[in-house]
Amino acid sequence: MQDASPKAWSGRFSEPVDELVKRYTASVTFDHRLAEFDIQGSLAHAQMLNKVGVLSATDLAAITHGMGKILSDIRAGNFEWSIDLEDVHMNIEKRLTDLIGDAGKRLHTGRSRNDQVATDIRLWLRHEIDILIELARELQEVLLDLAEANIETVMPGFTHLQVAQPITFGHHILAYVEMLGRDVERLMDCRKRVNRLPLGAAALAGTSYPIDREYVARQLGFDEVCYNSLDAVSDRDFAIEFTAAGALIMMHLSRLAEELVLWMNPRFGFIEMGDRYCTGSSIMPQKKNPDVPELVRGKTGRVNGHLVALLTLMKAQPLAYNKDNQEDKEPLFDTVDTLSATLRIVADMMRGVEVKPEAMRRAVKQGYATATDLADYLVKKGLPFRDAHEAVALAVRYASEKRKDLEELSLIELGTFSPLIGVDVFGVLTPEGSLASRDHIGGTAPKQVRAAILRARIRMAR
Ligand code: ARG
């Protein structure tokens, strides 16, 4: 960053801004990230000013030309950002004026940085939301492929992290496809409120020029304009909503990450994960640490933090624009960066998951996961559920004393717990029998899992 000319508004001021104050108040070190969108917004504004007769065709041509040059300099990394010029908006405007003279000074007619910055953030965020939606969908695809390869893979389902009932690994993975589906819905919904145009609100009250806001909205692809000028410059609801949607995405990915950490622990041994997602220990040679899922879990904290930061930023601001709002950018930028990196890496990591079906099946057996099936069997033979529950509890206790699985008990042994138990009981005591019986929409029967995958694929193709 270079230090160059005096402040753009210094006519009213008698002493230069203190060096520390300058650094404290400048945002260009981070908001230069909005540059392309700032230029896009300025061009639409200039076109509108020309259309309503406020800006000459010659000035518009000069502005368009100058902005083209600035854009290519920025893209090539040849643009000198100066903190003397405070933010991205004034840096670009000053450069434009250096390039084209008075026409550059006319660009800011009927506009303020207050409506300008609100427009820039919305344009930028809309662009990022579209990318994030794509990334979330790609992760869904990866998970659907993993589910499809494991439609019949038996694993224990857990409640309280204790073995509960047999499920299929495919069914388990589909739970995350559902979560991501809601995440995509939330992003699409939030996008609607992002996609409204603040420009035209000027500093706060509107402007005396005969502007055409709807024209600008169309030029920039906004669905509509913000209908109150005070609200237009001060509203950051859309940023908070977006960050809330982001926090939910991270929370979902963190839960998945936590499961990966558990599953790859040798005591579970349900999966192996590619070495490239793990690191060794500098001191314990036997270790393979799941660093990537751990970081996914850890990074969830910063996005939650950004949500709270934005809510706190807004909570006591009087209308309309206040400089506080400049603090909206870093949390937003970091939320987007964290989400996009995390969605990408989780997708790649899930592609590399190697499933260990024998270990999963062993865990089903050790956990008496078909006990509920035995109870349901007795209920279907006429026993009240509470009595069936008690009979099965005794059977499990007996089996565990004998160090056997339920299906390894003989018919005679089983018969001591209820006279209703017949030879057909063995059909429900196997994990496969248990799975197949949960045969309704949303159930874990392989037939239903197959249908759910198909349904998800059709939904996503729309
Ligand atoms: N850098 C400022 C921001 O990010 C731009 C708007 C400043 N407006 C003002 N009147 N100081 O919010």
Short mmCIF file of C-alpha atoms and ligand atoms in Angstrom, two decimals:
data_model
loop_
_atom_site.label_atom_id
_atom_site.label_comp_id
_atom_site.label_asym_id
_atom_site.label_seq_id
_atom_site.Cartn_x
_atom_site.Cartn_y
_atom_site.Cartn_z
CA MET A 1 0.00 0.00 0.00
CA GLN A 2 1.40 3.38 -0.86
CA ASP A 3 0.71 6.64 0.96
CA ALA A 4 -0.12 9.29 -1.62
CA SER A 5 -2.48 12.23 -1.81
CA PRO A 6 -4.59 13.94 0.87
CA LYS A 7 -8.10 12.78 1.74
CA ALA A 8 -10.82 13.19 -0.86
CA TRP A 9 -12.95 15.39 1.40
CA SER A 10 -10.20 17.46 3.00
CA GLY A 11 -11.59 20.85 1.91
CA ARG A 12 -13.45 21.09 5.23
CA PHE A 13 -10.56 19.92 7.38
CA SER A 14 -7.71 22.03 8.76
CA GLU A 15 -5.29 19.32 9.86
CA PRO A 16 -4.31 16.05 8.24
CA VAL A 17 -5.63 12.79 9.61
CA ASP A 18 -3.45 11.25 12.26
CA GLU A 19 -1.39 8.33 10.96
CA LEU A 20 -2.82 5.91 13.52
CA VAL A 21 -6.36 7.08 12.80
CA LYS A 22 -5.77 6.60 9.11
CA ARG A 23 -4.73 3.01 9.62
CA TYR A 24 -7.51 2.41 12.07
CA THR A 25 -10.23 3.67 9.78
CA ALA A 26 -8.98 2.42 6.42
CA SER A 27 -10.61 -0.68 4.94
CA VAL A 28 -8.80 -0.97 1.64
CA THR A 29 -6.43 -3.63 3.01
CA PHE A 30 -9.40 -6.01 2.90
CA ASP A 31 -12.22 -4.40 0.89
CA HIS A 32 -10.15 -4.29 -2.30
CA ARG A 33 -11.63 -7.74 -2.66
CA LEU A 34 -14.85 -6.02 -3.76
CA ALA A 35 -13.10 -4.19 -6.62
CA GLU A 36 -14.66 -6.01 -9.59
CA PHE A 37 -18.13 -5.56 -8.14
CA ASP A 38 -17.46 -1.93 -7.34
CA ILE A 39 -16.61 -1.32 -10.98
CA GLN A 40 -19.65 -3.25 -12.16
CA GLY A 41 -21.87 -1.10 -9.91
CA SER A 42 -20.19 2.13 -11.05
CA LEU A 43 -20.67 1.30 -14.70
CA ALA A 44 -24.38 0.60 -14.23
CA HIS A 45 -24.72 3.85 -12.28
CA ALA A 46 -22.92 5.81 -15.02
CA GLN A 47 -25.10 4.25 -17.73
CA MET A 48 -28.19 5.24 -15.79
CA LEU A 49 -26.93 8.81 -15.28
CA ASN A 50 -26.40 9.04 -19.02
CA LYS A 51 -29.81 7.59 -19.78
CA VAL A 52 -31.59 10.16 -17.59
CA GLY A 53 -29.55 12.98 -19.07
CA VAL A 54 -27.27 13.75 -16.10
CA LEU A 55 -24.05 12.47 -17.69
CA SER A 56 -22.97 13.15 -21.27
CA ALA A 57 -22.25 10.37 -23.72
CA THR A 58 -18.63 11.54 -23.92
CA ASP A 59 -18.23 11.29 -20.14
CA LEU A 60 -19.85 7.85 -20.11
CA ALA A 61 -17.48 6.68 -22.83
CA ALA A 62 -14.48 7.99 -20.89
CA ILE A 63 -15.68 6.32 -17.66
CA THR A 64 -16.25 3.02 -19.45
CA HIS A 65 -12.83 3.17 -21.01
CA GLY A 66 -11.08 4.19 -17.79
CA MET A 67 -12.81 1.47 -15.77
CA GLY A 68 -11.78 -1.09 -18.37
CA LYS A 69 -8.17 -0.11 -17.88
CA ILE A 70 -8.51 -0.16 -14.07
CA LEU A 71 -10.16 -3.57 -14.14
CA SER A 72 -7.40 -5.09 -16.20
CA ASP A 73 -4.74 -3.52 -13.97
CA ILE A 74 -6.43 -4.96 -10.90
CA ARG A 75 -6.72 -8.39 -12.49
CA ALA A 76 -3.07 -8.29 -13.49
CA GLY A 77 -2.08 -7.24 -9.98
CA ASN A 78 -0.77 -3.90 -11.23
CA PHE A 79 -3.08 -1.65 -9.25
CA GLU A 80 -1.50 0.36 -6.43
CA TRP A 81 -3.86 0.44 -3.46
CA SER A 82 -3.30 3.34 -1.11
CA ILE A 83 -4.54 3.51 2.47
CA ASP A 84 -4.53 7.30 2.15
CA LEU A 85 -7.57 6.76 -0.02
CA GLU A 86 -9.22 4.73 2.73
CA ASP A 87 -11.24 2.18 0.84
CA VAL A 88 -11.76 0.37 -2.43
CA HIS A 89 -14.29 2.92 -3.65
CA MET A 90 -12.08 5.97 -3.30
CA ASN A 91 -9.02 4.19 -4.62
CA ILE A 92 -10.82 3.31 -7.82
CA GLU A 93 -12.45 6.71 -8.18
CA LYS A 94 -9.16 8.53 -7.70
CA ARG A 95 -7.43 6.34 -10.27
CA LEU A 96 -10.30 6.92 -12.68
CA THR A 97 -9.94 10.67 -12.28
CA ASP A 98 -6.18 10.44 -12.79
CA LEU A 99 -6.85 8.54 -15.99
CA ILE A 100 -9.74 10.50 -17.52
CA GLY A 101 -9.96 13.81 -15.65
CA ASP A 102 -13.27 15.56 -14.93
CA ALA A 103 -15.48 12.75 -16.23
CA GLY A 104 -14.10 10.66 -13.37
CA LYS A 105 -15.17 13.32 -10.88
CA ARG A 106 -18.72 13.22 -12.27
CA LEU A 107 -19.21 9.52 -11.61
CA HIS A 108 -20.15 10.04 -7.96
CA THR A 109 -23.15 12.24 -8.90
CA GLY A 110 -26.33 11.09 -7.16
CA ARG A 111 -24.51 8.43 -5.19
CA SER A 112 -22.79 7.98 -1.85
CA ARG A 113 -20.30 5.43 -0.63
CA ASN A 114 -23.07 4.32 1.70
CA ASP A 115 -25.31 2.96 -1.04
CA GLN A 116 -22.26 2.07 -3.12
CA VAL A 117 -20.72 -0.25 -0.53
CA ALA A 118 -24.06 -1.89 0.25
CA THR A 119 -24.44 -2.59 -3.47
CA ASP A 120 -20.92 -3.98 -3.78
CA ILE A 121 -21.34 -6.42 -0.91
CA ARG A 122 -24.62 -7.67 -2.32
CA LEU A 123 -23.14 -8.20 -5.77
CA TRP A 124 -20.14 -9.97 -4.30
CA LEU A 125 -22.18 -12.14 -1.94
CA ARG A 126 -24.63 -13.14 -4.68
CA HIS A 127 -21.69 -14.34 -6.75
CA GLU A 128 -20.23 -16.29 -3.82
CA ILE A 129 -23.58 -17.83 -2.88
CA ASP A 130 -23.90 -19.23 -6.39
CA ILE A 131 -20.49 -20.86 -6.06
CA LEU A 132 -21.30 -22.25 -2.61
CA ILE A 133 -24.55 -23.76 -3.86
CA GLU A 134 -22.58 -25.56 -6.55
CA LEU A 135 -20.04 -26.81 -4.00
CA ALA A 136 -22.75 -28.07 -1.67
CA ARG A 137 -24.37 -29.91 -4.57
CA GLU A 138 -21.06 -31.47 -5.55
CA LEU A 139 -20.64 -32.76 -2.02
CA GLN A 140 -24.16 -34.17 -2.19
CA GLU A 141 -23.20 -36.03 -5.37
CA VAL A 142 -20.13 -37.52 -3.71
CA LEU A 143 -22.23 -38.64 -0.74
CA LEU A 144 -24.88 -40.13 -3.02
CA ASP A 145 -22.20 -42.18 -4.77
CA LEU A 146 -20.89 -43.39 -1.41
CA ALA A 147 -24.43 -44.24 -0.28
CA GLU A 148 -25.12 -46.08 -3.52
CA ALA A 149 -22.04 -48.24 -3.04
CA ASN A 150 -23.30 -49.11 0.46
CA ILE A 151 -27.00 -49.73 0.07
CA GLU A 152 -26.62 -53.14 1.70
CA THR A 153 -23.67 -52.47 4.01
CA VAL A 154 -24.84 -53.27 7.53
CA MET A 155 -23.68 -51.01 10.32
CA PRO A 156 -24.91 -50.25 13.80
CA GLY A 157 -27.06 -47.17 14.14
CA PHE A 158 -26.39 -45.35 17.41
CA THR A 159 -28.35 -43.42 19.96
CA HIS A 160 -26.42 -41.96 22.90
CA LEU A 161 -23.43 -43.31 20.95
CA GLN A 162 -24.53 -46.79 22.06
CA VAL A 163 -25.38 -49.44 19.49
CA ALA A 164 -29.12 -49.14 18.89
CA GLN A 165 -30.41 -50.86 15.74
CA PRO A 166 -28.95 -52.11 12.48
CA ILE A 167 -28.96 -49.61 9.65
CA THR A 168 -27.12 -49.50 6.36
CA PHE A 169 -24.12 -47.28 5.85
CA GLY A 170 -25.87 -45.94 2.78
CA HIS A 171 -28.83 -44.86 4.90
CA HIS A 172 -26.52 -43.16 7.38
CA ILE A 173 -24.77 -41.20 4.64
CA LEU A 174 -28.11 -40.15 3.16
CA ALA A 175 -28.86 -38.30 6.39
CA TYR A 176 -26.09 -35.87 5.40
CA VAL A 177 -27.50 -35.56 1.89
CA GLU A 178 -30.74 -34.37 3.50
CA MET A 179 -28.90 -31.83 5.68
CA LEU A 180 -27.05 -30.43 2.67
CA GLY A 181 -30.32 -30.30 0.76
CA ARG A 182 -31.73 -27.98 3.41
CA ASP A 183 -28.49 -25.99 3.32
CA VAL A 184 -28.90 -25.43 -0.40
CA GLU A 185 -32.52 -24.38 0.12
CA ARG A 186 -31.43 -21.89 2.77
CA LEU A 187 -28.75 -20.41 0.51
CA MET A 188 -31.23 -20.06 -2.34
CA ASP A 189 -33.74 -18.41 -0.06
CA CYS A 190 -31.18 -16.02 1.41
CA ARG A 191 -30.04 -15.14 -2.11
CA LYS A 192 -33.46 -13.61 -2.77
CA ARG A 193 -32.94 -11.03 -0.05
CA VAL A 194 -29.33 -10.44 -1.06
CA ASN A 195 -30.45 -9.72 -4.59
CA ARG A 196 -32.00 -6.28 -4.04
CA LEU A 197 -30.50 -2.96 -5.07
CA PRO A 198 -29.56 -0.31 -2.46
CA LEU A 199 -28.06 2.11 -5.02
CA GLY A 200 -30.15 5.26 -5.35
CA ALA A 201 -30.53 5.62 -1.59
CA ALA A 202 -27.41 7.80 -1.79
CA ALA A 203 -26.19 8.80 1.69
CA LEU A 204 -29.51 8.01 3.37
CA ALA A 205 -32.39 10.12 2.02
CA GLY A 206 -32.28 9.52 -1.70
CA THR A 207 -31.06 12.04 -4.26
CA SER A 208 -32.40 15.07 -6.09
CA TYR A 209 -31.28 13.78 -9.49
CA PRO A 210 -33.93 12.11 -11.68
CA ILE A 211 -32.45 8.63 -11.23
CA ASP A 212 -33.91 5.40 -12.58
CA ARG A 213 -33.25 2.77 -9.93
CA GLU A 214 -35.17 0.05 -11.72
CA TYR A 215 -32.93 0.46 -14.73
CA VAL A 216 -29.83 0.04 -12.55
CA ALA A 217 -31.40 -3.02 -10.90
CA ARG A 218 -31.97 -4.61 -14.30
CA GLN A 219 -28.43 -3.78 -15.44
CA LEU A 220 -26.99 -5.50 -12.40
CA GLY A 221 -29.34 -8.48 -12.38
CA PHE A 222 -31.08 -7.53 -9.13
CA ASP A 223 -34.62 -8.87 -8.67
CA GLU A 224 -35.85 -5.59 -7.22
CA VAL A 225 -34.78 -2.38 -5.50
CA CYS A 226 -34.64 -1.75 -1.74
CA TYR A 227 -37.76 0.28 -1.09
CA ASN A 228 -36.65 2.54 1.76
CA SER A 229 -33.51 4.63 1.40
CA LEU A 230 -32.62 4.53 5.11
CA ASP A 231 -33.05 0.79 5.25
CA ALA A 232 -31.18 0.35 1.97
CA VAL A 233 -27.93 1.81 3.30
CA SER A 234 -28.14 0.37 6.80
CA ASP A 235 -29.58 -3.10 6.28
CA ARG A 236 -27.16 -5.98 6.81
CA ASP A 237 -29.83 -8.62 7.54
CA PHE A 238 -28.81 -10.43 4.40
CA ALA A 239 -25.24 -10.77 5.68
CA ILE A 240 -26.44 -12.14 9.00
CA GLU A 241 -28.83 -14.55 7.30
CA PHE A 242 -26.09 -15.75 5.04
CA THR A 243 -23.71 -16.28 7.94
CA ALA A 244 -26.43 -18.15 9.84
CA ALA A 245 -26.92 -20.42 6.84
CA GLY A 246 -23.14 -20.81 6.73
CA ALA A 247 -22.99 -21.70 10.42
CA LEU A 248 -25.56 -24.45 9.81
CA ILE A 249 -23.53 -25.81 6.92
CA MET A 250 -20.41 -25.88 9.06
CA MET A 251 -22.32 -27.51 11.92
CA HIS A 252 -23.43 -30.28 9.55
CA LEU A 253 -19.93 -30.78 8.20
CA SER A 254 -18.59 -30.77 11.73
CA ARG A 255 -20.94 -33.58 12.74
CA LEU A 256 -19.81 -35.60 9.75
CA ALA A 257 -16.19 -34.83 10.61
CA GLU A 258 -16.74 -36.00 14.16
CA GLU A 259 -18.15 -39.29 12.87
CA LEU A 260 -15.16 -39.76 10.60
CA VAL A 261 -12.86 -39.23 13.57
CA LEU A 262 -14.75 -41.90 15.51
CA TRP A 263 -15.10 -44.32 12.62
CA MET A 264 -11.41 -44.24 11.76
CA ASN A 265 -10.39 -44.79 15.34
CA PRO A 266 -9.14 -48.41 15.50
CA ARG A 267 -11.67 -49.17 18.27
CA PHE A 268 -14.39 -48.58 15.70
CA GLY A 269 -12.39 -49.38 12.60
CA PHE A 270 -15.44 -48.70 10.38
CA ILE A 271 -13.46 -46.83 7.74
CA GLU A 272 -9.97 -46.15 6.53
CA MET A 273 -9.10 -42.70 5.34
CA GLY A 274 -6.53 -41.78 2.76
CA ASP A 275 -3.15 -40.95 4.30
CA ARG A 276 -3.25 -37.58 2.63
CA TYR A 277 -5.96 -36.45 5.08
CA CYS A 278 -3.98 -37.55 8.10
CA THR A 279 -0.70 -36.70 9.72
CA GLY A 280 1.66 -38.61 11.94
CA SER A 281 2.85 -37.57 15.35
CA SER A 282 6.30 -36.12 15.85
CA ILE A 283 6.74 -38.19 18.99
CA MET A 284 4.44 -41.23 18.79
CA PRO A 285 5.38 -43.29 15.73
CA GLN A 286 2.22 -45.41 15.77
CA LYS A 287 -0.17 -42.46 15.34
CA LYS A 288 -2.28 -41.57 12.34
CA ASN A 289 -4.18 -38.41 13.20
CA PRO A 290 -7.35 -37.30 11.40
CA ASP A 291 -6.21 -33.69 11.07
CA VAL A 292 -8.52 -32.70 8.26
CA PRO A 293 -11.79 -33.75 9.91
CA GLU A 294 -10.57 -32.26 13.16
CA LEU A 295 -9.97 -28.93 11.44
CA VAL A 296 -13.39 -29.06 9.81
CA ARG A 297 -14.81 -29.44 13.31
CA GLY A 298 -12.57 -26.69 14.62
CA LYS A 299 -13.26 -24.18 11.86
CA THR A 300 -16.97 -24.39 12.66
CA GLY A 301 -16.16 -22.23 15.66
CA ARG A 302 -14.97 -19.30 13.61
CA VAL A 303 -18.11 -19.19 11.46
CA ASN A 304 -20.29 -19.33 14.59
CA GLY A 305 -18.16 -16.47 15.85
CA HIS A 306 -18.75 -14.44 12.68
CA LEU A 307 -22.49 -14.87 13.07
CA VAL A 308 -22.36 -13.52 16.61
CA ALA A 309 -19.99 -10.75 15.49
CA LEU A 310 -22.43 -9.56 12.82
CA LEU A 311 -25.45 -9.72 15.10
CA THR A 312 -23.54 -7.73 17.70
CA LEU A 313 -22.31 -5.27 15.09
CA MET A 314 -25.86 -4.36 14.14
CA LYS A 315 -27.69 -4.53 17.44
CA ALA A 316 -27.40 -0.94 18.65
CA GLN A 317 -26.85 1.04 15.48
CA PRO A 318 -29.18 3.97 15.01
CA LEU A 319 -30.39 4.56 11.48
CA ALA A 320 -28.96 4.92 8.96
CA TYR A 321 -25.37 4.20 7.87
CA ASN A 322 -22.65 4.17 10.52
CA LYS A 323 -18.99 3.46 10.11
CA ASP A 324 -19.53 0.36 12.24
CA ASN A 325 -20.81 -1.26 9.08
CA GLN A 326 -17.32 -1.34 7.66
CA GLU A 327 -16.76 -4.19 10.11
CA ASP A 328 -19.21 -6.40 8.20
CA LYS A 329 -16.68 -7.38 5.57
CA GLU A 330 -14.03 -9.46 7.28
CA PRO A 331 -16.51 -11.81 8.98
CA LEU A 332 -18.31 -12.23 5.66
CA PHE A 333 -15.12 -12.82 3.69
CA ASP A 334 -13.87 -15.35 6.17
CA THR A 335 -17.24 -17.12 6.30
CA VAL A 336 -17.21 -17.52 2.53
CA ASP A 337 -13.57 -18.65 2.46
CA THR A 338 -14.05 -21.14 5.28
CA LEU A 339 -17.20 -22.56 3.70
CA SER A 340 -15.77 -22.94 0.25
CA ALA A 341 -12.51 -24.53 1.41
CA THR A 342 -14.37 -26.85 3.78
CA LEU A 343 -17.00 -27.97 1.27
CA ARG A 344 -14.24 -28.72 -1.24
CA ILE A 345 -12.04 -30.65 1.13
CA VAL A 346 -14.88 -32.66 2.64
CA ALA A 347 -16.02 -33.69 -0.84
CA ASP A 348 -12.53 -34.82 -1.71
CA MET A 349 -12.11 -36.59 1.61
CA MET A 350 -15.41 -38.47 1.29
CA ARG A 351 -14.33 -39.70 -2.12
CA GLY A 352 -11.37 -41.35 -0.39
CA VAL A 353 -13.32 -43.09 2.39
CA GLU A 354 -12.72 -46.83 2.39
CA VAL A 355 -15.51 -48.75 4.13
CA LYS A 356 -14.77 -51.78 6.36
CA PRO A 357 -18.02 -53.81 6.30
CA GLU A 358 -16.72 -56.65 8.54
CA ALA A 359 -15.94 -54.24 11.38
CA MET A 360 -19.37 -52.64 11.06
CA ARG A 361 -21.09 -56.02 11.13
CA ARG A 362 -19.05 -57.12 14.15
CA ALA A 363 -20.20 -54.01 16.00
CA VAL A 364 -23.84 -54.77 15.16
CA LYS A 365 -23.49 -58.23 16.66
CA GLN A 366 -21.67 -57.14 19.78
CA GLY A 367 -24.28 -54.51 20.48
CA TYR A 368 -27.38 -56.77 20.35
CA ALA A 369 -28.70 -54.44 17.71
CA THR A 370 -31.62 -56.73 16.81
CA ALA A 371 -33.12 -56.75 20.32
CA THR A 372 -35.89 -54.36 19.25
CA ASP A 373 -36.68 -56.70 16.37
CA LEU A 374 -37.17 -59.56 18.81
CA ALA A 375 -39.50 -57.39 20.90
CA ASP A 376 -41.48 -56.38 17.81
CA TYR A 377 -41.68 -60.08 16.84
CA LEU A 378 -43.28 -60.90 20.19
CA VAL A 379 -45.68 -57.97 19.88
CA LYS A 380 -46.79 -59.24 16.49
CA LYS A 381 -47.51 -62.59 18.19
CA GLY A 382 -49.82 -60.84 20.67
CA LEU A 383 -47.61 -59.86 23.62
CA PRO A 384 -48.03 -56.26 24.89
CA PHE A 385 -44.96 -54.20 24.02
CA ARG A 386 -43.86 -53.55 27.64
CA ASP A 387 -43.89 -57.31 28.37
CA ALA A 388 -42.02 -58.03 25.18
CA HIS A 389 -39.44 -55.40 26.15
CA GLU A 390 -38.89 -57.11 29.50
CA ALA A 391 -38.64 -60.62 27.99
CA VAL A 392 -36.03 -59.42 25.50
CA ALA A 393 -34.06 -57.57 28.18
CA LEU A 394 -33.75 -60.88 30.04
CA ALA A 395 -32.76 -62.69 26.84
CA VAL A 396 -30.02 -60.10 26.13
CA ARG A 397 -28.72 -60.44 29.66
CA TYR A 398 -28.61 -64.22 29.30
CA ALA A 399 -26.91 -64.04 25.90
CA SER A 400 -24.28 -61.62 27.12
CA GLU A 401 -23.52 -63.91 30.08
CA LYS A 402 -23.06 -66.73 27.58
CA ARG A 403 -21.01 -64.38 25.36
CA LYS A 404 -23.30 -65.13 22.45
CA ASP A 405 -25.26 -63.11 19.97
CA LEU A 406 -29.06 -63.39 20.07
CA GLU A 407 -29.18 -65.34 16.85
CA GLU A 408 -26.65 -67.82 18.26
CA LEU A 409 -29.04 -68.89 21.03
CA SER A 410 -30.90 -72.14 20.40
CA LEU A 411 -34.66 -72.22 19.97
CA ILE A 412 -34.91 -73.97 23.36
CA GLU A 413 -32.86 -71.26 25.05
CA LEU A 414 -34.94 -68.52 23.41
CA GLY A 415 -38.14 -70.33 24.34
CA THR A 416 -37.40 -69.90 28.03
CA PHE A 417 -38.01 -66.15 27.65
CA SER A 418 -41.36 -66.52 25.93
CA PRO A 419 -43.44 -69.46 24.76
CA LEU A 420 -44.43 -67.35 21.75
CA ILE A 421 -40.97 -67.69 20.20
CA GLY A 422 -40.98 -70.11 17.27
CA VAL A 423 -38.48 -71.15 14.62
CA ASP A 424 -39.43 -68.14 12.47
CA VAL A 425 -37.66 -65.95 15.04
CA PHE A 426 -34.33 -66.40 13.29
CA GLY A 427 -35.63 -64.40 10.36
CA VAL A 428 -35.81 -61.26 12.50
CA LEU A 429 -32.67 -61.78 14.55
CA THR A 430 -30.27 -61.32 11.65
CA PRO A 431 -29.22 -57.78 10.73
CA GLU A 432 -30.54 -58.39 7.20
CA GLY A 433 -33.96 -59.42 8.54
CA SER A 434 -34.04 -56.32 10.73
CA LEU A 435 -33.08 -54.02 7.86
CA ALA A 436 -35.54 -55.49 5.40
CA SER A 437 -38.41 -55.05 7.85
CA ARG A 438 -37.98 -51.25 8.03
CA ASP A 439 -39.56 -50.92 4.66
CA HIS A 440 -41.32 -47.55 4.39
CA ILE A 441 -40.36 -44.08 3.12
CA GLY A 442 -37.45 -42.87 5.18
CA GLY A 443 -36.66 -46.36 6.55
CA THR A 444 -33.34 -48.18 6.34
CA ALA A 445 -34.46 -51.20 4.24
CA PRO A 446 -32.06 -51.45 1.27
CA LYS A 447 -35.04 -51.16 -1.06
CA GLN A 448 -35.94 -47.83 0.54
CA VAL A 449 -32.35 -46.61 0.53
CA ARG A 450 -32.19 -47.31 -3.19
CA ALA A 451 -35.42 -45.37 -3.72
CA ALA A 452 -34.14 -42.50 -1.56
CA ILE A 453 -30.99 -42.20 -3.65
CA LEU A 454 -33.06 -42.09 -6.80
CA ARG A 455 -35.36 -39.48 -5.30
CA ALA A 456 -32.40 -37.32 -4.27
CA ARG A 457 -30.85 -37.57 -7.72
CA ILE A 458 -34.11 -36.56 -9.39
CA ARG A 459 -34.55 -33.65 -6.98
CA MET A 460 -31.05 -32.44 -7.72
CA ALA A 461 -31.44 -32.72 -11.47
CA ARG A 462 -34.31 -30.22 -11.39
N1 ARG B 1 -15.49 1.80 3.65
C1 ARG B 1 -16.84 2.10 3.99
C2 ARG B 1 -17.54 0.82 4.43
O1 ARG B 1 -17.01 -0.21 4.23
C3 ARG B 1 -17.55 2.67 2.83
C4 ARG B 1 -18.68 3.58 3.18
C5 ARG B 1 -18.17 4.73 3.94
N2 ARG B 1 -19.11 5.76 4.03
C6 ARG B 1 -18.87 6.82 4.80
N3 ARG B 1 -19.75 7.74 4.79
N4 ARG B 1 -17.81 6.87 5.55
O2 ARG B 1 -18.61 0.84 4.98
#
